[in-house]
Short mmCIF file of C-alpha atoms and ligand atoms in Angstrom, two decimals:
data_model
loop_
_atom_site.label_atom_id
_atom_site.label_comp_id
_atom_site.label_asym_id
_atom_site.label_seq_id
_atom_site.Cartn_x
_atom_site.Cartn_y
_atom_site.Cartn_z
CA UNK A 13 17.02 -3.93 -18.56
CA UNK A 14 14.87 -0.68 -17.92
CA UNK A 15 14.63 3.07 -16.53
CA UNK A 16 12.14 3.84 -14.06
CA UNK A 17 10.95 7.13 -12.85
CA UNK A 18 10.11 7.14 -9.30
CA UNK A 19 7.99 10.25 -7.90
CA UNK A 20 8.17 10.79 -4.13
CA UNK A 21 11.10 10.56 -1.98
CA UNK A 22 9.65 9.36 1.35
CA UNK A 23 9.57 6.21 3.71
CA UNK A 24 8.22 3.78 0.97
CA UNK A 25 9.87 5.43 -2.11
CA UNK A 26 13.38 5.15 -0.04
CA UNK A 27 12.83 1.36 0.07
CA UNK A 28 11.80 0.83 -3.26
CA UNK A 29 14.87 2.98 -4.52
CA UNK A 30 17.32 0.89 -2.33
CA UNK A 31 15.42 -2.20 -3.90
CA UNK A 32 15.79 -1.05 -7.58
CA UNK A 33 19.59 -0.68 -6.91
CA UNK A 34 19.92 -4.14 -5.25
CA UNK A 35 18.18 -5.22 -8.41
CA UNK A 36 20.49 -3.29 -11.00
CA UNK A 37 19.77 -6.15 -13.52
CA UNK A 38 16.25 -5.18 -13.80
CA UNK A 39 16.80 -1.28 -13.14
CA UNK A 40 19.87 0.17 -14.89
CA UNK A 41 18.70 3.37 -14.66
CA UNK A 42 16.27 5.41 -12.50
CA UNK A 43 15.23 8.84 -11.82
CA UNK A 44 14.07 10.27 -8.47
CA UNK A 45 11.61 13.22 -8.66
CA UNK A 46 9.70 14.78 -5.87
CA UNK A 47 8.77 17.84 -4.46
CA UNK A 48 11.68 18.35 -2.39
CA UNK A 49 14.60 17.71 -4.42
CA UNK A 50 17.12 17.55 -1.55
CA UNK A 51 15.53 14.23 -0.55
CA UNK A 52 16.23 12.86 -3.84
CA UNK A 53 19.64 14.03 -3.99
CA UNK A 54 20.24 12.39 -0.24
CA UNK A 55 19.06 9.18 -1.46
CA UNK A 56 21.27 9.33 -4.67
CA UNK A 57 24.14 10.26 -2.47
CA UNK A 58 23.54 7.46 -0.42
CA UNK A 59 23.05 4.80 -3.26
CA UNK A 60 25.31 6.27 -5.95
CA UNK A 61 28.38 3.77 -7.13
CA UNK A 62 26.42 0.91 -7.97
CA UNK A 63 25.27 -0.33 -11.33
CA UNK A 64 22.15 1.46 -11.22
CA UNK A 65 22.61 4.99 -12.94
CA UNK A 66 20.40 7.43 -10.77
CA UNK A 67 19.39 10.89 -11.56
CA UNK A 68 17.33 13.44 -9.51
CA UNK A 69 14.63 16.28 -10.57
CA UNK A 70 12.24 18.31 -8.64
CA UNK A 71 8.48 18.12 -9.50
CA UNK A 72 5.25 18.99 -8.46
CA UNK A 73 3.07 15.83 -9.30
CA UNK A 74 -0.08 17.64 -9.20
CA UNK A 75 1.11 19.49 -12.32
CA UNK A 76 0.43 17.50 -15.06
CA UNK A 77 2.58 19.60 -17.60
CA UNK A 78 5.60 19.41 -15.51
CA UNK A 79 5.34 15.78 -15.40
CA UNK A 80 4.53 15.40 -18.75
CA UNK A 81 7.86 16.94 -19.91
CA UNK A 82 9.63 15.34 -17.20
CA UNK A 83 8.66 12.07 -18.68
CA UNK A 84 9.21 13.18 -22.14
CA UNK A 85 12.92 14.16 -21.28
CA UNK A 86 13.86 11.10 -19.08
CA UNK A 87 11.77 8.85 -21.25
CA UNK A 88 11.04 5.83 -18.66
CA UNK A 89 9.76 2.42 -19.26
CA UNK A 90 7.59 2.60 -16.29
CA UNK A 91 6.43 5.67 -13.76
CA UNK A 92 6.41 4.42 -10.13
CA UNK A 93 4.09 6.68 -8.24
CA UNK A 94 5.26 6.60 -4.44
CA UNK A 95 4.12 10.21 -3.49
CA UNK A 96 0.58 10.73 -1.90
CA UNK A 97 -2.88 9.33 -3.03
CA UNK A 98 -3.91 12.98 -3.97
CA UNK A 99 -1.55 12.99 -7.09
CA UNK A 100 -2.66 9.53 -8.51
CA UNK A 101 -4.76 10.90 -11.26
CA UNK A 102 -2.37 13.76 -12.32
CA UNK A 103 0.36 11.18 -12.66
CA UNK A 104 -1.85 8.91 -14.71
CA UNK A 105 -2.78 11.79 -16.81
CA UNK A 106 0.97 12.49 -17.45
CA UNK A 107 1.23 8.87 -18.51
CA UNK A 108 -1.24 8.66 -20.86
CA UNK A 109 -0.33 12.01 -22.36
CA UNK A 110 3.22 10.19 -22.99
CA UNK A 111 2.00 6.66 -23.50
CA UNK A 112 3.98 5.47 -20.44
CA UNK A 113 3.25 2.49 -18.00
CA UNK A 114 2.05 3.29 -14.51
CA UNK A 115 2.06 1.48 -10.98
CA UNK A 116 1.28 3.01 -7.64
CA UNK A 117 0.57 1.60 -4.19
CA UNK A 118 -2.58 3.58 -3.00
CA UNK A 119 -5.86 4.49 -4.53
CA UNK A 120 -6.84 7.90 -5.40
CA UNK A 121 -8.24 9.88 -2.75
CA UNK A 122 -9.64 13.65 -3.18
CA UNK A 123 -7.93 16.17 -0.69
CA UNK A 124 -11.39 17.39 0.77
CA UNK A 125 -13.01 14.26 1.23
CA UNK A 126 -11.80 11.17 3.22
CA UNK A 127 -12.93 8.80 0.90
CA UNK A 128 -10.82 6.15 -0.89
CA UNK A 129 -12.45 4.50 -3.79
CA UNK A 130 -11.36 2.83 -7.22
CA UNK A 131 -14.00 4.79 -9.13
CA UNK A 132 -11.78 7.49 -10.27
CA UNK A 133 -8.99 5.39 -11.69
CA UNK A 134 -10.99 2.67 -12.98
CA UNK A 135 -12.67 5.50 -15.20
CA UNK A 136 -9.08 5.62 -16.85
CA UNK A 137 -9.69 1.99 -18.02
CA UNK A 138 -10.41 2.47 -21.76
CA UNK A 139 -7.91 5.22 -22.28
CA UNK A 140 -5.12 3.31 -20.92
CA UNK A 141 -6.41 0.32 -23.23
CA UNK A 142 -6.54 2.64 -26.10
CA UNK A 143 -3.15 3.97 -25.69
CA UNK A 144 -1.74 0.38 -25.39
CA UNK A 145 -0.23 1.22 -21.81
CA UNK A 146 -0.76 -0.96 -18.43
CA UNK A 147 -1.82 0.54 -15.09
CA UNK A 148 -0.87 -1.59 -12.20
CA UNK A 149 -2.99 -0.34 -9.15
CA UNK A 150 -1.94 -1.12 -5.55
CA UNK A 151 1.20 -2.69 -5.60
CA UNK A 152 2.20 -2.23 -1.99
CA UNK A 153 1.59 -4.75 0.84
CA UNK A 154 -2.20 -4.25 1.41
CA UNK A 155 -3.12 -3.35 -1.19
CA UNK A 156 -0.79 -5.11 -3.32
CA UNK A 157 0.63 -8.59 -1.83
CA UNK A 158 -2.70 -9.14 0.07
CA UNK A 159 -4.21 -9.28 -3.95
CA UNK A 160 -1.17 -11.35 -4.94
CA UNK A 161 -1.95 -13.67 -2.24
CA UNK A 162 -5.76 -14.10 -3.34
CA UNK A 163 -5.00 -14.73 -6.78
CA UNK A 164 -2.38 -17.19 -5.89
CA UNK A 165 -4.74 -19.18 -3.42
CA UNK A 166 -7.38 -19.08 -6.31
CA UNK A 167 -4.73 -20.16 -8.70
CA UNK A 168 -3.39 -23.01 -6.89
CA UNK A 169 -5.71 -23.81 -3.69
CA UNK A 170 -9.53 -23.40 -4.31
CA UNK A 171 -11.96 -23.77 -6.94
CA UNK A 172 -14.05 -20.99 -4.75
CA UNK A 173 -12.75 -18.62 -2.21
CA UNK A 174 -15.87 -17.71 0.02
CA UNK A 175 -14.49 -16.24 2.86
CA UNK A 176 -11.37 -14.01 3.10
CA UNK A 177 -9.83 -12.30 6.29
CA UNK A 178 -6.81 -9.84 5.64
CA UNK A 179 -5.03 -9.53 9.19
CA UNK A 180 -2.31 -6.80 9.22
CA UNK A 181 -0.26 -7.02 12.59
CA UNK A 182 2.56 -4.70 13.34
CA UNK A 183 3.86 -5.40 16.57
CA UNK A 184 6.58 -2.88 16.52
CA UNK A 185 7.38 -0.55 19.18
CA UNK A 186 8.84 2.68 18.60
CA UNK A 187 9.06 3.67 22.14
CA UNK A 188 6.84 6.96 21.59
CA UNK A 189 3.57 7.35 23.21
CA UNK A 190 1.91 8.56 19.81
CA UNK A 191 3.29 8.10 16.29
CA UNK A 192 2.20 6.78 12.88
CA UNK A 193 4.06 4.12 10.94
CA UNK A 194 3.68 6.23 7.53
CA UNK A 195 2.44 9.41 6.26
CA UNK A 196 0.37 10.47 9.37
CA UNK A 197 -2.35 12.16 7.29
CA UNK A 198 -3.09 9.25 5.58
CA UNK A 199 -3.08 6.77 8.27
CA UNK A 200 -5.16 8.99 10.80
CA UNK A 201 -7.68 9.64 7.90
CA UNK A 202 -7.85 5.98 7.34
CA UNK A 203 -8.12 4.95 10.87
CA UNK A 204 -10.73 7.58 12.02
CA UNK A 205 -13.04 6.70 9.15
CA UNK A 206 -16.11 4.34 9.54
CA UNK A 207 -15.39 0.71 9.16
CA UNK A 208 -16.83 -1.61 6.71
CA UNK A 209 -16.74 -5.05 5.11
CA UNK A 210 -17.94 -6.75 1.96
CA UNK A 211 -20.57 -9.36 2.21
CA UNK A 212 -22.98 -10.68 -0.35
CA UNK A 213 -22.43 -8.26 -3.05
CA UNK A 214 -22.75 -4.88 -0.71
CA UNK A 215 -20.96 -2.85 1.93
CA UNK A 216 -21.80 -3.42 5.50
CA UNK A 217 -20.78 -0.15 7.57
CA UNK A 218 -19.64 -0.29 11.25
CA UNK A 219 -18.69 2.70 13.58
CA UNK A 220 -14.72 3.57 13.67
CA UNK A 221 -13.18 0.65 15.85
CA UNK A 222 -16.53 -1.07 16.43
CA UNK A 223 -15.48 -4.47 15.85
CA UNK A 224 -12.79 -6.09 17.67
CA UNK A 225 -11.20 -9.51 17.99
CA UNK A 226 -7.97 -10.87 19.47
CA UNK A 227 -5.79 -13.06 16.86
CA UNK A 228 -2.85 -15.03 17.81
CA UNK A 229 -0.28 -14.14 15.23
CA UNK A 230 2.42 -16.65 14.26
CA UNK A 231 5.94 -15.15 15.51
CA UNK A 232 4.22 -12.44 17.47
CA UNK A 233 1.65 -13.91 19.74
CA UNK A 234 -1.99 -12.61 20.74
CA UNK A 235 -2.87 -8.99 19.51
CA UNK A 236 -6.12 -6.67 19.73
CA UNK A 237 -7.06 -6.02 16.04
CA UNK A 238 -9.94 -3.76 14.69
CA UNK A 239 -12.15 -4.16 11.65
CA UNK A 240 -11.41 -1.30 9.50
CA UNK A 241 -12.43 -0.30 5.75
CA UNK A 242 -9.46 -1.18 3.11
CA UNK A 243 -9.17 -0.13 -0.36
CA UNK A 244 -8.55 -3.53 -1.49
CA UNK A 245 -11.89 -5.11 -0.26
CA UNK A 246 -13.46 -3.07 -3.22
CA UNK A 247 -11.48 -4.69 -6.05
CA UNK A 248 -11.26 -8.12 -4.43
CA UNK A 249 -15.23 -8.03 -4.06
CA UNK A 250 -15.12 -7.67 -8.00
CA UNK A 251 -12.59 -9.92 -8.69
CA UNK A 252 -12.91 -12.87 -6.86
CA UNK A 253 -15.97 -14.83 -8.07
CA UNK A 254 -18.30 -16.48 -5.52
CA UNK A 255 -16.86 -14.33 -2.54
CA UNK A 256 -19.23 -14.09 0.20
CA UNK A 257 -17.23 -11.93 2.73
CA UNK A 258 -14.26 -10.04 3.13
CA UNK A 259 -12.93 -8.25 5.99
CA UNK A 260 -9.96 -6.32 7.15
CA UNK A 261 -8.13 -6.46 10.77
CA UNK A 262 -5.64 -4.11 11.77
CA UNK A 263 -3.87 -4.33 15.16
CA UNK A 264 -3.67 -1.23 17.34
CA UNK A 265 -2.11 -0.74 20.92
CA UNK A 266 -4.16 0.62 23.74
CA UNK A 267 -2.15 3.76 23.85
CA UNK A 268 -2.54 4.50 19.95
CA UNK A 269 -5.92 4.38 20.18
CA UNK A 270 -6.56 6.59 23.51
CA UNK A 271 -4.23 9.21 21.94
CA UNK A 272 -6.32 9.07 18.71
CA UNK A 273 -9.45 9.45 20.52
CA UNK A 274 -8.18 12.42 22.33
CA UNK A 275 -6.92 14.13 19.45
CA UNK A 276 -10.08 13.48 17.79
CA UNK A 277 -12.23 14.67 20.57
CA UNK A 278 -10.28 18.15 20.22
CA UNK A 279 -10.67 18.50 16.54
CA UNK A 280 -6.94 17.94 15.78
CA UNK A 281 -7.96 15.01 13.08
CA UNK A 282 -10.33 17.23 11.26
CA UNK A 283 -9.33 17.88 7.49
CA UNK A 284 -11.81 21.13 7.46
CA UNK A 285 -9.65 24.14 7.25
CA UNK A 286 -10.00 26.59 10.05
CA UNK A 287 -9.12 30.19 10.59
CA UNK A 288 -5.64 30.70 12.71
CA UNK A 289 -4.13 34.01 12.72
CA UNK A 290 -5.26 35.07 9.85
CA UNK A 291 -4.52 32.10 7.90
CA UNK A 292 -6.59 28.93 6.98
CA UNK A 293 -4.76 25.69 8.43
CA UNK A 294 -6.29 22.09 8.30
CA UNK A 295 -5.84 20.83 11.77
CA UNK A 296 -4.71 17.23 10.48
CA UNK A 297 -1.80 18.60 8.49
CA UNK A 298 -0.87 20.76 11.58
CA UNK A 299 -0.80 17.60 13.62
CA UNK A 300 1.27 15.88 10.84
CA UNK A 301 3.83 18.67 11.33
CA UNK A 302 4.10 18.38 15.12
CA UNK A 303 4.30 14.19 14.95
CA UNK A 304 7.43 12.41 14.51
CA UNK A 305 8.28 11.92 10.70
CA UNK A 306 7.75 8.04 10.23
CA UNK A 307 11.19 8.09 8.45
CA UNK A 308 12.77 8.95 12.05
CA UNK A 309 10.94 5.85 13.33
CA UNK A 310 13.38 3.12 11.74
CA UNK A 311 16.19 3.08 14.06
CA UNK A 312 13.78 3.28 17.27
CA UNK A 313 11.50 0.48 16.17
CA UNK A 314 11.79 -2.99 17.60
CA UNK A 315 9.57 -6.00 16.74
CA UNK A 316 7.84 -7.81 13.91
CA UNK A 317 5.25 -7.29 11.35
CA UNK A 318 2.78 -9.99 10.23
CA UNK A 319 0.44 -9.35 7.11
CA UNK A 320 -1.73 -12.21 5.60
CA UNK A 321 -4.72 -13.55 4.42
CA UNK A 322 -7.04 -16.42 5.68
CA UNK A 323 -9.19 -17.92 3.10
CA UNK A 324 -12.15 -20.33 3.34
CA UNK A 325 -13.39 -21.90 0.45
CA UNK A 326 -13.90 -24.89 -1.74
CA UNK A 327 -11.54 -27.53 -3.50
CA UNK A 328 -13.03 -30.37 -5.52
CA UNK A 329 -16.32 -30.10 -3.54
CA UNK A 330 -14.73 -29.89 -0.09
CA UNK A 331 -14.17 -27.31 2.39
CA UNK A 332 -10.75 -25.75 2.83
CA UNK A 333 -9.00 -23.42 4.72
CA UNK A 334 -5.51 -21.65 3.95
CA UNK A 335 -3.61 -19.22 5.42
CA UNK A 336 -0.80 -17.16 3.59
CA UNK A 337 1.25 -14.58 5.48
CA UNK A 338 4.59 -12.65 5.87
CA UNK A 339 6.38 -11.77 8.90
CA UNK A 340 8.83 -8.99 8.71
CA UNK A 341 11.49 -7.70 11.44
CA UNK A 342 11.80 -3.99 11.84
CA UNK A 343 15.28 -4.15 12.93
CA UNK A 344 16.33 -6.41 10.05
CA UNK A 345 14.65 -4.07 7.49
CA UNK A 346 16.47 -1.09 9.02
CA UNK A 347 19.82 -2.86 9.02
CA UNK A 348 19.34 -3.41 5.34
CA UNK A 349 17.94 -0.28 3.93
CA UNK A 350 17.63 2.22 6.58
CA UNK A 351 13.83 1.79 7.20
CA UNK A 352 11.27 0.14 9.56
CA UNK A 353 9.21 -2.60 8.14
CA UNK A 354 5.98 -0.74 7.35
CA UNK A 355 7.79 1.12 4.62
CA UNK A 356 9.82 -2.04 3.81
CA UNK A 357 6.62 -4.39 3.41
CA UNK A 358 5.35 -1.75 0.92
CA UNK A 359 8.48 -0.56 -0.97
CA UNK A 360 9.97 -4.04 -1.96
CA UNK A 361 6.51 -5.12 -3.66
CA UNK A 362 6.51 -1.27 -5.34
CA UNK A 363 9.83 -2.60 -7.06
CA UNK A 364 8.40 -6.03 -7.92
CA UNK A 365 5.52 -4.51 -9.44
CA UNK A 366 7.58 -1.65 -11.70
CA UNK A 367 9.92 -4.82 -12.32
CA UNK A 368 7.28 -6.90 -13.62
CA UNK A 369 5.39 -4.24 -15.84
CA UNK A 370 8.70 -2.62 -16.84
CA UNK A 371 10.10 -6.35 -18.26
CA UNK A 372 6.81 -7.06 -19.89
CA UNK A 373 5.92 -9.88 -17.81
CA UNK A 374 2.91 -8.13 -16.49
CA UNK A 375 1.67 -6.51 -19.75
CA UNK A 376 -2.13 -5.67 -19.91
CA UNK A 377 -3.25 -2.42 -21.54
CA UNK A 378 -5.73 -0.80 -19.32
CA UNK A 379 -6.24 -0.23 -15.58
CA UNK A 380 -5.81 -3.21 -13.41
CA UNK A 381 -5.64 -4.20 -9.89
CA UNK A 382 -2.76 -6.52 -8.96
CA UNK A 383 -5.13 -9.68 -8.24
CA UNK A 384 -5.61 -9.53 -12.06
CA UNK A 385 -2.46 -10.62 -13.03
CA UNK A 386 -0.67 -13.95 -12.80
CA UNK A 387 0.76 -14.26 -9.29
CA UNK A 388 3.39 -16.77 -9.64
CA UNK A 389 6.06 -14.40 -10.60
CA UNK A 390 5.22 -11.99 -8.22
CA UNK A 391 5.20 -14.77 -5.41
CA UNK A 392 8.67 -16.23 -6.55
CA UNK A 393 10.09 -12.27 -6.41
CA UNK A 394 8.75 -11.80 -2.85
CA UNK A 395 10.91 -14.94 -1.87
CA UNK A 396 14.06 -13.38 -3.67
CA UNK A 397 13.57 -9.68 -2.63
CA UNK A 398 12.89 -9.90 1.16
CA UNK A 399 9.50 -10.64 1.66
CA UNK A 400 9.36 -14.51 2.08
CA UNK A 401 5.75 -15.97 2.60
CA UNK A 402 4.82 -19.03 4.72
CA UNK A 403 1.80 -21.01 4.74
CA UNK A 404 -0.73 -22.88 6.79
CA UNK A 405 -3.49 -25.36 6.05
CA UNK A 406 -5.10 -25.05 9.66
CA UNK A 407 -4.86 -21.63 10.84
CA UNK A 408 -6.64 -20.28 13.82
CA UNK A 409 -9.81 -18.51 12.20
CA UNK A 410 -11.29 -15.45 13.17
CA UNK A 411 -14.68 -15.98 14.48
P1 LIG B 523 5.72 9.89 2.85
O1 LIG B 523 4.90 11.34 3.18
O2 LIG B 523 6.78 9.54 3.46
O3 LIG B 523 6.18 10.42 1.39
C1 LIG B 523 5.43 11.10 0.33
C2 LIG B 523 6.37 11.44 -0.76
O4 LIG B 523 5.52 12.43 -1.56
C3 LIG B 523 7.17 12.70 -0.04
O5 LIG B 523 8.64 12.60 -0.69
C4 LIG B 523 6.42 14.18 -0.57
O6 LIG B 523 7.37 15.04 -0.83
C5 LIG B 523 6.15 13.63 -1.99
N1 LIG B 523 4.97 14.47 -2.36
C6 LIG B 523 4.06 14.77 -2.07
N2 LIG B 523 3.13 15.66 -2.57
C7 LIG B 523 3.96 15.82 -3.58
C8 LIG B 523 3.75 16.47 -5.02
N3 LIG B 523 2.76 17.15 -5.22
N4 LIG B 523 4.62 16.46 -5.79
C9 LIG B 523 5.71 15.71 -5.74
N5 LIG B 523 6.13 14.67 -4.82
C10 LIG B 523 5.27 15.11 -3.74
O7 LIG B 523 4.44 8.75 2.69
P2 LIG B 523 5.01 7.26 2.52
O8 LIG B 523 6.24 7.16 1.89
O9 LIG B 523 4.73 6.72 3.84
O10 LIG B 523 3.95 6.90 1.65
C11 LIG B 523 3.97 6.92 0.19
C12 LIG B 523 2.61 6.28 -0.66
O11 LIG B 523 2.60 4.90 -0.18
C13 LIG B 523 1.35 6.63 -0.08
O12 LIG B 523 0.34 6.75 -1.14
C14 LIG B 523 1.02 5.74 1.05
O13 LIG B 523 -0.80 5.93 0.71
C15 LIG B 523 1.08 4.33 0.32
N6 LIG B 523 1.23 3.49 1.15
C16 LIG B 523 0.64 1.94 0.62
C17 LIG B 523 0.86 1.17 1.72
C18 LIG B 523 0.29 -0.29 1.06
O14 LIG B 523 0.52 -1.27 1.80
N7 LIG B 523 -0.13 -0.16 -0.27
C19 LIG B 523 1.23 1.07 3.03
C20 LIG B 523 1.81 2.36 3.23
C21 LIG B 523 1.79 3.56 2.54
P3 LIG B 523 7.81 16.13 0.59
O15 LIG B 523 9.01 15.32 0.73
O16 LIG B 523 8.15 17.36 -0.10
O17 LIG B 523 6.89 15.79 1.39
#
């Protein structure tokens, strides 16, 4: 039994909140606090009446004093940050000021540089440790479940993992020529940046979308996928002893890539502010305003996602290959919680991470990435709460 303060009321938060309410034995009380209070109230109106008591509040998560006051009033056991990566450090500051455990799904990114790295959050480690509070970083799907899968593979299947390929396939079709499945600003910043992978202890940089492969995904079929930089590569490179290479691939359809290229070519994906009719505007933020709201894609999206990890390494001196993945159906998710699978596959692990920190199963004062914890309770919870995993000992490999 515990109390969680959930910050944000967007696509991912909505799923996590539905799941907290399904899991009322763990979450007997939640507060939903976000910039736009009406979105928090709408979620409360939809979910009120169950065993989880719900309150709402308005908060600017960039204002540490406001956050600190809110935490002091509500006294949660855990703060689940489902706002945007820009808010991470402010929310961590408020957790430190109030000695409250912290969970998020995406690492800090400064608003003026499209560069996501863990260094800013890792710098809080000693202060969290001294305060006796736990920070769990990256409890979504990727990062999140991919880190739990890695810890599980290392614990049960390998002595050493040498090669890891993370494959993120979304075969959902929303019927629009161009839309992003989660926050467009974050999504476009991620895919228009240079790619990179981790090899023999250092980064190898690629041009955006330079490396393409085709992979035959279980339950989906062959899809084009492209190598991207992704945040979990940084922590897994540190936390998997003996790892030689980690790569991350995401599938994109041709229509998405053609639109993105065109938007890039005309300057619409830039994060440099420009003067427009006497006002400064950021082209990417303007683009976000004209694109479909990811939350509106739920009813339209059909098809499946398949996200997983292919491991290669050694067990008892012999070579071994192992694939762990989850397949999730957009329409099933929509039926259950009113959101498509991209929000679902992030919101469910966010709820599970908050539960394990809150009930003390994952107590580890300091700032920790998800793969640093015992994976077994999380793996069980995935099966129980809607993201069952599958495994294979002889997957198709990525060349
Ligand atoms: P949305 O844009 O749908 O939701 C973000 C929410 O945060 C909105 O409710 C927004 O308020 C609120 N917010 C933004 N700024 C502030 C602020 N200063 N103070 C208070 N609230 C604020 O994003 P998503 O739900 O798609 O994504 C949420 C997080 O999940 C992101 O960090 C994203 O990077 C991460 N993510 C992680 C994944 C993973 O697998 N690890 C996958 C997908 C997403 P308002 O309604 O007013 O705009």
